[in-house]
Amino acid sequence: MRAELHLLSPKAVESILEDAEEVLRKVGVGIEDPRILGLLGDHGARTDAARKRAFLPPDLVGRSLKTVPHRVSLWDRGGLEAALLGEGRCHFAPGSAALKILDPAEGVRGGRRADLDRLARLVERIPAYPIQSTSLVPSDVPAEVADRTRLYHALRGCRKPVVTGTFREDGFEPMVRMLEAVRGSLQELRERPLAVFDCCPTPPLQWSRLTSDVLVRCAGLGIPATLIPMPLAGATGPGTLHGCLVQIAAEGLSGVVIHQCAGPGSPLIWGGCPTGFDMRHGTTPSGAPETVLLNAASVRLARRLGLPSHGYLALSDAASPDIQAGFETAMGALAAVLSGMDLAAGPGLLRFIGCLSLEKLVFDAEICEAAHRFARGIEIHGQEDLPGLFAEAAAGRGFLGLQHTRRHHREELTMPGMPVNRREGDSSEALESCRAEVERLLGGDEPEPLPPEAAAALDEILEAELRAAGE
């Protein structure tokens, strides 16, 4: 019997969505780009050009929801399906986009291109992550080309589909050309999506020129986009979790409308990165129970709307991979799986999403696998002869040597990897084991190379971008 987490009743879900529609109708959303404002006006929204605001009627929201696909398939760079989102089975991916990395030798420092290579090769070798992310922002390239540099290294070093995003209006086009170079054509990229672009509204209820432009361009090309509302409870969102869920719903529904007006039927994922706000320190605790609740509850909204779901879970605010990191990551991973979240991004992250740890990424894979096992629940073997089994054990052989045990123990009992200590040992062994595991995985065979023409095209695109940025 599979275990599930239900945080909101159907009545509560309907109430939240109704409140969100009322907000969109009466308060509207800010639209910085006049082209997007005109697009919404052409589809029935009331617009105010002077205030750069669109007021979305419920019928426009309803029409937009009818055209969104209920499933999103992601494919690896070899053209094989790697993940099907929309069925309530959680797929974990490393979190993004950290500005720092925790280096065992140097401590916390800025990311480098060499780190991007190591990250991609490491994720390639960890089965717990069927999807990769552009998780680290490199500091050793000009800032204006950091987004496309991240994607370049992800595509070169790992076969898995990638969650990414652009930081600049001129970043989307070269990133799409990179994806096209690997996939072969824009039509092939549409049919077998290789990447997902995150699109984040500005809280509360605003769409910047950059994010709305990326959302519309993804819709036009059939590249999956993820809506990422980011309310901070008590700061850029209401001080109640219920109010934040209404904001998530309103911003998410506005994104659905923009996206589907631009490209009806294009793939879209309902996501978010909501957190609380720690009034004592001015921080945004991504590992807090309230953050976990908001992310898991947002999944209920996605399921009611028939959309694939995403959230930022299985991460920690701790400064290092310590006790706090373990409990926060485990709490989030378990909630992601039990809620039926389709894509959970977060493993490997520390320090309020600001720092990546490869060692934590390795250990988090064990946490994610354990969460999947928990959600699988307890299978009732109805045809078993249990009296006969106990009689056989009572005859003196015990259970250890029975054929029944040999048949079932591997499917029933998890066997974690090296970082998990199930023997007596020193308390520092876990971190040392993770460091050793990182090096062991990176020391394996080189990843399957790209076809020469695709690799050459990627090199040419990035070199041109670097030259244009003065590198």
XYZ file of C-alpha atoms in Angstrom, residues 67-452:
386
model
C -5.041 23.642 -23.563
C -2.172 22.743 -21.184
C -0.872 19.161 -21.582
C -1.306 16.954 -18.517
C 2.041 15.212 -19.047
C 5.534 16.431 -19.912
C 8.179 14.021 -21.186
C 11.874 14.823 -20.896
C 14.436 13.036 -23.052
C 18.171 12.554 -22.682
C 20.626 13.784 -25.266
C 20.646 10.342 -26.945
C 16.904 10.589 -27.627
C 15.689 8.204 -24.905
C 12.830 9.157 -22.583
C 14.321 9.893 -19.169
C 11.322 11.177 -17.186
C 7.562 11.440 -17.565
C 6.172 14.228 -15.391
C 2.513 14.375 -14.450
C 1.928 10.942 -12.975
C 2.796 11.774 -9.367
C 6.107 9.909 -9.252
C 8.883 12.082 -7.881
C 12.010 12.683 -9.975
C 14.836 14.310 -8.021
C 17.306 16.723 -9.586
C 20.154 18.740 -8.063
C 19.061 22.181 -6.903
C 19.967 25.419 -8.644
C 21.451 27.986 -9.005
C 24.080 28.335 -6.312
C 26.656 31.139 -6.471
C 29.183 29.289 -4.273
C 30.575 25.797 -3.875
C 31.813 24.124 -0.706
C 35.301 22.912 -1.592
C 36.790 20.387 0.876
C 40.231 21.949 0.387
C 39.435 25.669 0.018
C 36.161 26.089 1.884
C 33.331 28.162 0.437
C 34.349 29.866 -2.809
C 32.953 30.981 -6.135
C 32.114 28.355 -8.725
C 34.461 27.685 -11.635
C 34.092 26.076 -15.021
C 36.060 23.088 -13.775
C 33.410 22.624 -11.072
C 30.718 22.557 -13.747
C 32.555 19.703 -15.461
C 32.818 17.746 -12.213
C 29.182 18.375 -11.379
C 27.897 17.157 -14.745
C 30.052 14.025 -14.668
C 29.002 13.277 -11.085
C 25.263 13.578 -11.792
C 25.716 11.356 -14.831
C 26.842 8.576 -12.491
C 24.155 8.891 -9.791
C 20.981 6.961 -10.731
C 18.917 8.729 -8.049
C 18.972 11.846 -10.260
C 17.300 11.126 -13.632
C 17.437 14.854 -14.405
C 20.349 17.272 -14.048
C 20.334 20.999 -13.319
C 22.584 23.932 -14.115
C 23.204 24.028 -10.381
C 26.208 26.310 -10.104
C 26.919 29.787 -11.461
C 30.551 30.099 -12.623
C 32.477 33.120 -11.370
C 35.451 32.721 -13.724
C 33.563 33.883 -16.842
C 31.929 37.265 -17.546
C 28.587 37.480 -15.730
C 26.741 38.193 -18.974
C 27.539 34.685 -20.318
C 27.273 32.678 -17.097
C 23.875 31.204 -18.010
C 24.957 29.770 -21.363
C 28.272 28.570 -19.896
C 26.351 26.511 -17.319
C 24.277 24.875 -20.041
C 27.322 24.196 -22.224
C 29.043 22.171 -19.514
C 25.847 20.329 -18.598
C 25.321 19.233 -22.197
C 28.949 18.256 -22.688
C 29.329 16.287 -19.454
C 25.982 14.554 -18.845
C 23.439 12.759 -21.018
C 20.449 13.547 -18.780
C 17.842 16.237 -19.516
C 18.557 19.513 -17.792
C 16.656 22.065 -15.721
C 18.053 25.473 -16.601
C 17.217 29.138 -17.033
C 18.597 32.358 -18.398
C 19.716 35.447 -16.494
C 19.597 37.908 -19.409
C 17.341 38.728 -22.336
C 20.138 37.891 -24.788
C 20.783 34.511 -23.154
C 17.812 32.512 -24.408
C 18.721 32.471 -28.106
C 22.264 31.014 -27.787
C 21.021 28.512 -25.208
C 18.363 27.284 -27.619
C 21.002 27.004 -30.348
C 23.027 24.802 -27.985
C 20.032 22.548 -27.411
C 19.315 22.470 -31.133
C 22.923 21.491 -31.841
C 22.662 18.499 -29.512
C 19.172 17.407 -30.567
C 19.685 18.001 -34.299
C 16.834 20.379 -35.125
C 14.214 22.567 -33.504
C 11.534 20.085 -34.572
C 13.395 17.248 -32.842
C 13.794 19.477 -29.787
C 10.029 20.062 -29.746
C 9.276 16.350 -30.068
C 11.897 15.216 -27.544
C 12.491 18.059 -25.072
C 16.009 18.076 -23.630
C 15.679 21.015 -21.243
C 13.246 22.846 -18.992
C 13.474 26.617 -18.513
C 12.539 28.052 -15.106
C 10.427 31.223 -15.285
C 10.058 33.164 -12.029
C 7.424 35.883 -11.525
C 8.497 38.700 -9.240
C 6.508 38.615 -6.010
C 3.932 39.817 -5.529
C 2.039 39.476 -8.820
C 4.586 40.865 -11.279
C 6.078 39.538 -14.512
C 9.356 41.150 -15.556
C 10.296 41.699 -19.173
C 12.899 38.907 -18.978
C 10.802 36.155 -17.426
C 7.652 36.813 -19.437
C 9.733 36.911 -22.629
C 11.310 33.529 -21.857
C 7.899 32.102 -21.001
C 6.460 33.224 -24.335
C 9.459 32.074 -26.345
C 9.406 28.645 -24.698
C 5.725 28.369 -25.610
C 6.446 29.246 -29.217
C 9.181 26.623 -29.534
C 7.465 23.890 -27.509
C 10.274 23.869 -24.932
C 8.883 22.996 -21.467
C 8.794 25.870 -18.994
C 8.359 25.765 -15.231
C 6.467 28.446 -13.337
C 8.377 29.390 -10.155
C 6.383 31.678 -7.815
C 8.619 32.718 -4.918
C 6.590 34.323 -2.114
C 8.389 34.853 1.190
C 5.770 34.490 3.915
C 5.574 37.807 5.752
C 7.905 39.668 3.375
C 7.003 39.397 -0.331
C 3.963 37.289 0.456
C 1.208 37.205 3.076
C 2.107 36.319 6.638
C -0.057 33.181 6.564
C 0.672 29.986 4.666
C -2.873 30.047 3.341
C -2.332 33.533 1.931
C 0.946 32.429 0.332
C -0.829 29.529 -1.355
C -3.330 31.970 -2.842
C -0.391 34.032 -4.133
C 1.275 30.906 -5.580
C -1.999 30.034 -7.291
C -2.554 33.548 -8.655
C 0.988 33.920 -9.995
C 0.933 30.380 -11.363
C -2.414 30.845 -13.107
C -1.243 34.134 -14.613
C 1.785 32.278 -15.983
C -0.477 29.610 -17.466
C -2.486 32.322 -19.240
C 0.587 34.098 -20.648
C 2.132 30.821 -21.767
C -0.948 29.336 -23.395
C -1.930 32.589 -25.104
C 1.507 32.491 -26.760
C 1.503 28.785 -27.606
C -1.662 26.779 -26.922
C -0.804 23.180 -26.095
C 2.853 23.837 -25.264
C 4.219 21.885 -22.271
C 4.200 23.614 -18.902
C 5.065 22.613 -15.327
C 3.439 24.099 -12.218
C 6.237 24.833 -9.778
C 7.458 27.156 -7.115
C 10.101 28.122 -4.608
C 8.079 29.527 -1.691
C 9.711 29.981 1.699
C 9.103 31.574 5.039
C 10.970 34.637 6.213
C 13.031 34.520 9.386
C 12.367 37.871 11.065
C 15.321 37.450 13.417
C 18.001 37.152 10.774
C 16.377 38.381 7.545
C 16.943 34.987 5.928
C 14.759 32.781 3.730
C 14.818 29.300 5.309
C 14.408 26.793 2.506
C 14.679 23.837 4.870
C 12.015 25.046 7.313
C 8.847 22.996 7.899
C 6.719 25.869 6.590
C 8.645 25.828 3.317
C 8.088 22.095 3.030
C 4.371 22.550 3.714
C 4.007 25.260 1.065
C 5.789 23.196 -1.574
C 3.820 20.046 -0.804
C 0.500 21.920 -0.690
C 1.262 23.509 -4.071
C 1.352 19.981 -5.502
C -2.304 19.598 -4.498
C -3.121 22.675 -6.567
C -1.218 21.266 -9.544
C -3.010 17.940 -9.320
C -6.391 19.633 -9.172
C -5.466 21.627 -12.309
C -4.088 18.551 -14.071
C -0.550 19.914 -14.383
C 2.852 18.340 -13.684
C 4.332 19.678 -10.448
C 7.695 20.968 -9.289
C 9.167 22.252 -6.044
C 12.408 23.096 -4.262
C 12.759 20.350 -1.653
C 15.459 17.989 -0.299
C 17.836 20.845 0.504
C 19.119 22.579 3.622
C 19.992 25.976 5.050
C 22.880 24.504 7.061
C 26.388 25.868 6.511
C 27.830 22.396 5.914
C 26.644 18.791 5.426
C 25.902 18.298 9.127
C 23.072 17.106 11.396
C 20.849 20.035 10.407
C 21.467 19.337 6.725
C 20.454 15.727 7.197
C 17.156 16.357 8.945
C 16.069 19.237 6.693
C 16.926 17.352 3.509
C 15.198 14.179 4.672
C 12.061 16.059 5.701
C 11.836 17.721 2.296
C 12.613 14.584 0.298
C 9.964 12.599 2.130
C 7.347 15.322 1.609
C 8.218 15.545 -2.098
C 7.697 11.837 -2.643
C 4.621 11.472 -0.441
C 2.884 14.494 -1.980
C 3.372 13.162 -5.502
C 5.611 16.018 -6.646
C 6.817 15.204 -10.150
C 10.120 17.120 -10.069
C 11.930 18.016 -6.850
C 15.002 20.207 -7.242
C 17.194 20.718 -4.204
C 19.716 17.939 -3.466
C 23.236 19.230 -2.950
C 22.223 22.716 -1.807
C 23.182 24.461 1.439
C 23.073 28.010 2.846
C 19.660 29.201 1.636
C 20.119 27.836 -1.894
C 23.381 29.767 -2.130
C 25.985 27.006 -1.935
C 26.475 23.643 -3.627
C 28.238 20.677 -2.044
C 29.175 17.681 -4.170
C 29.554 15.624 -1.000
C 26.031 16.516 0.059
C 24.800 15.699 -3.438
C 26.174 12.174 -3.030
C 24.621 11.684 0.407
C 21.310 13.234 -0.660
C 20.983 10.527 -3.295
C 20.706 8.019 -0.442
C 18.060 10.181 1.246
C 16.060 10.385 -1.982
C 16.186 6.625 -2.472
C 15.072 6.096 1.131
C 12.136 8.472 0.594
C 11.073 6.494 -2.471
C 11.233 3.288 -0.433
C 9.117 4.789 2.330
C 6.474 5.930 -0.143
C 6.318 2.476 -1.685
C 4.755 1.378 1.562
C 4.079 -2.197 2.659
C 2.995 -4.802 0.151
C 0.504 -7.364 1.403
C 1.474 -10.776 0.043
C -2.001 -12.303 0.144
C -1.075 -15.730 -1.231
C 1.642 -16.491 1.318
C 1.405 -19.596 3.513
C 2.434 -17.799 6.688
C 1.534 -20.659 9.086
C 3.719 -22.944 7.010
C 6.518 -20.354 6.976
C 6.477 -19.987 10.764
C 6.329 -23.747 11.160
C 9.418 -24.128 8.988
C 11.261 -21.510 11.039
C 10.176 -23.124 14.295
C 11.632 -26.412 13.148
C 15.019 -24.987 13.960
C 16.288 -23.356 10.803
C 15.122 -19.808 11.650
C 14.320 -17.361 8.866
C 17.831 -16.494 7.709
C 18.365 -19.591 5.610
C 14.860 -19.920 4.203
C 14.153 -19.649 0.500
C 11.376 -17.159 1.356
C 13.972 -14.793 2.834
C 16.292 -15.157 -0.136
C 13.397 -14.438 -2.480
C 12.127 -11.289 -0.765
C 14.841 -9.545 1.211
C 16.326 -7.504 -1.645
C 12.958 -6.119 -2.726
C 11.744 -5.487 0.819
C 14.878 -4.220 2.575
C 16.993 -1.350 1.257
C 20.744 -1.682 0.953
C 22.119 1.882 1.031
C 25.408 2.874 -0.505
C 28.745 3.539 1.115
C 27.970 6.954 2.686
C 25.324 5.434 4.974
C 26.943 3.867 8.046
C 25.194 0.756 9.408
C 28.075 -0.452 11.494
C 29.926 0.889 14.479
C 32.301 3.647 13.507
C 33.545 7.176 14.049
C 31.046 10.019 13.653
C 33.223 11.716 11.022
C 33.097 8.732 8.680
C 29.987 9.847 6.780
C 31.519 13.030 5.372
C 34.805 11.297 4.595
C 32.877 8.523 2.850
C 31.040 11.093 0.748
C 34.306 12.731 -0.275
C 35.729 9.365 -1.220
C 32.564 8.503 -3.157
C 32.730 11.757 -5.125
C 36.273 10.959 -6.228
C 35.427 7.320 -6.963
C 32.529 8.289 -9.197
C 34.542 10.972 -10.973
C 37.390 8.536 -11.464
C 35.296 6.168 -13.576
C 35.063 5.998 -17.332
C 34.561 9.222 -19.221
C 30.915 9.968 -20.081
C 29.697 9.025 -23.522
C 30.923 11.834 -25.765
C 28.691 13.939 -27.936
C 28.830 13.297 -31.690
C 31.750 15.326 -33.092
